[in-house]
Amino acid sequence: MLLSAVSRRAGIALALIVSCAPLAVPFAKAGQDGLVEPRLHLRMAEASKDAPRVALTFDACMGKTDARILATLIDNRIPATIFVTARWLRNNAPTAALFAAHPDLFEVEDHGAEHVPAVDRPLKVYGIAAAGSAVAVESEVTGGASAIAASGLAAPRWFRGATAKYSPSAIADIRRLGLTVAGFSINGDGGAMLGAVAAERAFSKAKDGDVIIAHLNQPGREAGAGVVRGILDLKARGYRFVRLQDAGARGTDGTTD
Ligand SMILES: [Zn+2]
């Protein structure tokens, strides 16, 4: 594991030189509830403009594995960044083993312990009760990271909380824990609620540097079929796929730009 981690870091340094560096588009202003939804974008070096590059990111919140999407990624050798919760890992050990068996394809990052929003005061986000305190946010973040390590995967560097909304003070706490908040720039499946045609259309709008979010844990939903078609459409159009770690290990979450 140690050697593997070292070589991965060497790869990151190389990727930083030859490809791209992460850039968050201007940090979203807090909404009426005081929460922010950071956006994330990849900034491409001039030399990489020949082929559009996008980052595919998938959340695995709870429930099962969408084998349609997973098989598409593996069969087509398409790299992706997967955000997993401890809760999802408990029920999907075979998929975690697949991630570990394909370190060249899958970067696994932290989606929290129990899938509660990283908001340090008691409120509901989209009907989901938030962590509610700074201590609970820390527990959510570190619980997710510990479960990833226990699955034999590399320690996470990025965190994306449930609902992708945060209180600004929680973002500061997450950064103190050594993780960067991973936003996105294109919602590829509307929380796995889109129909197949709409999901495919969302993917088709990706431009150079976009970070697309979709879900890997809803095998029964129509959205996943559209996600598969959307990925294959981008591939056919010559897009290249990068993981967040290939775009720079630390990056920014937009709170300092
Ligand atoms: Zn989620």
mmCIF file of N, CA and C in Angstrom, residues 183-227:
data_model
loop_
_atom_site.group_PDB
_atom_site.id
_atom_site.type_symbol
_atom_site.label_atom_id
_atom_site.label_comp_id
_atom_site.label_asym_id
_atom_site.label_seq_id
_atom_site.Cartn_x
_atom_site.Cartn_y
_atom_site.Cartn_z
ATOM 1 N N GLY A 183 -16.726 20.178 -5.146
ATOM 2 C CA GLY A 183 -17.964 20.609 -5.788
ATOM 3 C C GLY A 183 -18.116 19.912 -7.130
ATOM 4 N N PHE A 184 -18.882 20.514 -7.989
ATOM 5 C CA PHE A 184 -19.059 19.984 -9.345
ATOM 6 C C PHE A 184 -19.560 21.129 -10.202
ATOM 7 N N SER A 185 -19.589 20.918 -11.513
ATOM 8 C CA SER A 185 -20.093 21.978 -12.393
ATOM 9 C C SER A 185 -21.275 21.535 -13.244
ATOM 10 N N ILE A 186 -21.492 20.222 -13.347
ATOM 11 C CA ILE A 186 -22.663 19.722 -14.097
ATOM 12 C C ILE A 186 -23.348 18.637 -13.285
ATOM 13 N N ASN A 187 -24.643 18.805 -13.082
ATOM 14 C CA ASN A 187 -25.427 17.771 -12.411
ATOM 15 C C ASN A 187 -25.916 16.799 -13.475
ATOM 16 N N GLY A 188 -25.291 15.621 -13.517
ATOM 17 C CA GLY A 188 -25.538 14.694 -14.622
ATOM 18 C C GLY A 188 -26.777 13.842 -14.489
ATOM 19 N N ASP A 189 -27.312 13.707 -13.275
ATOM 20 C CA ASP A 189 -28.485 12.827 -13.133
ATOM 21 C C ASP A 189 -29.562 13.362 -12.193
ATOM 22 N N GLY A 190 -29.400 14.607 -11.748
ATOM 23 C CA GLY A 190 -30.436 15.194 -10.882
ATOM 24 C C GLY A 190 -30.706 14.346 -9.657
ATOM 25 N N GLY A 191 -29.635 13.918 -8.984
ATOM 26 C CA GLY A 191 -29.820 13.080 -7.806
ATOM 27 C C GLY A 191 -30.401 11.724 -8.155
ATOM 28 N N ALA A 192 -30.077 11.226 -9.348
ATOM 29 C CA ALA A 192 -30.590 9.943 -9.875
ATOM 30 C C ALA A 192 -32.097 9.986 -10.108
ATOM 31 N N MET A 193 -32.654 11.194 -10.167
ATOM 32 C CA MET A 193 -34.097 11.329 -10.369
ATOM 33 C C MET A 193 -34.468 11.623 -11.819
ATOM 34 N N LEU A 194 -33.475 11.939 -12.661
ATOM 35 C CA LEU A 194 -33.791 12.261 -14.060
ATOM 36 C C LEU A 194 -34.187 11.008 -14.836
ATOM 37 N N GLY A 195 -34.928 11.212 -15.905
ATOM 38 C CA GLY A 195 -35.167 10.133 -16.851
ATOM 39 C C GLY A 195 -33.902 9.896 -17.655
ATOM 40 N N ALA A 196 -33.878 8.788 -18.406
ATOM 41 C CA ALA A 196 -32.664 8.432 -19.154
ATOM 42 C C ALA A 196 -32.309 9.486 -20.193
ATOM 43 N N VAL A 197 -33.310 9.994 -20.903
ATOM 44 C CA VAL A 197 -33.035 10.973 -21.956
ATOM 45 C C VAL A 197 -32.476 12.261 -21.351
ATOM 46 N N ALA A 198 -33.047 12.692 -20.237
ATOM 47 C CA ALA A 198 -32.590 13.937 -19.604
ATOM 48 C C ALA A 198 -31.172 13.790 -19.056
ATOM 49 N N ALA A 199 -30.847 12.613 -18.508
ATOM 50 C CA ALA A 199 -29.495 12.406 -17.984
ATOM 51 C C ALA A 199 -28.485 12.412 -19.125
ATOM 52 N N GLU A 200 -28.832 11.737 -20.210
ATOM 53 C CA GLU A 200 -27.929 11.716 -21.369
ATOM 54 C C GLU A 200 -27.714 13.140 -21.885
ATOM 55 N N ARG A 201 -28.787 13.927 -21.911
ATOM 56 C CA ARG A 201 -28.690 15.305 -22.392
ATOM 57 C C ARG A 201 -27.803 16.144 -21.462
ATOM 58 N N ALA A 202 -27.917 15.909 -20.155
ATOM 59 C CA ALA A 202 -27.084 16.665 -19.200
ATOM 60 C C ALA A 202 -25.608 16.380 -19.452
ATOM 61 N N PHE A 203 -25.268 15.132 -19.677
ATOM 62 C CA PHE A 203 -23.873 14.780 -19.977
ATOM 63 C C PHE A 203 -23.413 15.434 -21.290
ATOM 64 N N SER A 204 -24.329 15.502 -22.250
ATOM 65 C CA SER A 204 -23.937 16.001 -23.578
ATOM 66 C C SER A 204 -23.541 17.467 -23.535
ATOM 67 N N LYS A 205 -23.930 18.162 -22.466
ATOM 68 C CA LYS A 205 -23.608 19.593 -22.368
ATOM 69 C C LYS A 205 -22.222 19.837 -21.794
ATOM 70 N N ALA A 206 -21.506 18.780 -21.409
ATOM 71 C CA ALA A 206 -20.188 18.952 -20.788
ATOM 72 C C ALA A 206 -19.216 19.623 -21.740
ATOM 73 N N LYS A 207 -18.466 20.574 -21.180
ATOM 74 C CA LYS A 207 -17.429 21.257 -21.954
ATOM 75 C C LYS A 207 -16.092 21.000 -21.275
ATOM 76 N N ASP A 208 -15.045 21.395 -21.965
ATOM 77 C CA ASP A 208 -13.700 21.211 -21.439
ATOM 78 C C ASP A 208 -13.613 21.741 -20.001
ATOM 79 N N GLY A 209 -13.173 20.880 -19.094
ATOM 80 C CA GLY A 209 -12.966 21.309 -17.715
ATOM 81 C C GLY A 209 -14.121 21.035 -16.768
ATOM 82 N N ASP A 210 -15.228 20.532 -17.280
ATOM 83 C CA ASP A 210 -16.366 20.312 -16.389
ATOM 84 C C ASP A 210 -16.141 19.131 -15.441
ATOM 85 N N VAL A 211 -16.721 19.261 -14.254
ATOM 86 C CA VAL A 211 -16.754 18.166 -13.270
ATOM 87 C C VAL A 211 -18.214 17.732 -13.165
ATOM 88 N N ILE A 212 -18.486 16.517 -13.607
ATOM 89 C CA ILE A 212 -19.867 16.007 -13.660
ATOM 90 C C ILE A 212 -20.133 15.149 -12.433
ATOM 91 N N ILE A 213 -21.298 15.336 -11.833
ATOM 92 C CA ILE A 213 -21.709 14.484 -10.713
ATOM 93 C C ILE A 213 -22.884 13.605 -11.159
ATOM 94 N N ALA A 214 -22.828 12.323 -10.764
ATOM 95 C CA ALA A 214 -23.958 11.413 -10.959
ATOM 96 C C ALA A 214 -23.883 10.392 -9.824
ATOM 97 N N HIS A 215 -24.750 9.390 -9.866
ATOM 98 C CA HIS A 215 -24.822 8.428 -8.755
ATOM 99 C C HIS A 215 -24.525 7.002 -9.208
ATOM 100 N N LEU A 216 -23.849 6.280 -8.329
ATOM 101 C CA LEU A 216 -23.475 4.885 -8.633
ATOM 102 C C LEU A 216 -24.298 3.899 -7.798
ATOM 103 N N ASN A 217 -25.273 4.407 -7.070
ATOM 104 C CA ASN A 217 -25.941 3.550 -6.085
ATOM 105 C C ASN A 217 -27.436 3.358 -6.349
ATOM 106 N N GLN A 218 -27.876 3.655 -7.584
ATOM 107 C CA GLN A 218 -29.305 3.536 -7.881
ATOM 108 C C GLN A 218 -29.523 2.664 -9.115
ATOM 109 N N PRO A 219 -29.238 1.355 -8.992
ATOM 110 C CA PRO A 219 -29.343 0.476 -10.166
ATOM 111 C C PRO A 219 -30.762 0.332 -10.695
ATOM 112 N N GLY A 220 -31.751 0.660 -9.890
ATOM 113 C CA GLY A 220 -33.131 0.490 -10.332
ATOM 114 C C GLY A 220 -33.709 1.708 -11.021
ATOM 115 N N ARG A 221 -32.947 2.790 -11.083
ATOM 116 C CA ARG A 221 -33.492 4.020 -11.659
ATOM 117 C C ARG A 221 -33.111 4.173 -13.126
ATOM 118 N N GLU A 222 -34.016 4.831 -13.841
ATOM 119 C CA GLU A 222 -33.833 5.053 -15.274
ATOM 120 C C GLU A 222 -32.618 5.941 -15.551
ATOM 121 N N ALA A 223 -32.306 6.835 -14.595
ATOM 122 C CA ALA A 223 -31.214 7.787 -14.815
ATOM 123 C C ALA A 223 -29.921 7.081 -15.202
ATOM 124 N N GLY A 224 -29.636 5.939 -14.571
ATOM 125 C CA GLY A 224 -28.375 5.243 -14.810
ATOM 126 C C GLY A 224 -28.192 4.833 -16.264
ATOM 127 N N ALA A 225 -29.292 4.482 -16.932
ATOM 128 C CA ALA A 225 -29.201 4.111 -18.354
ATOM 129 C C ALA A 225 -28.772 5.318 -19.178
ATOM 130 N N GLY A 226 -29.291 6.495 -18.814
ATOM 131 C CA GLY A 226 -28.903 7.716 -19.518
ATOM 132 C C GLY A 226 -27.474 8.106 -19.216
ATOM 133 N N VAL A 227 -27.044 7.871 -17.973
ATOM 134 C CA VAL A 227 -25.652 8.162 -17.595
ATOM 135 C C VAL A 227 -24.700 7.328 -18.451
#
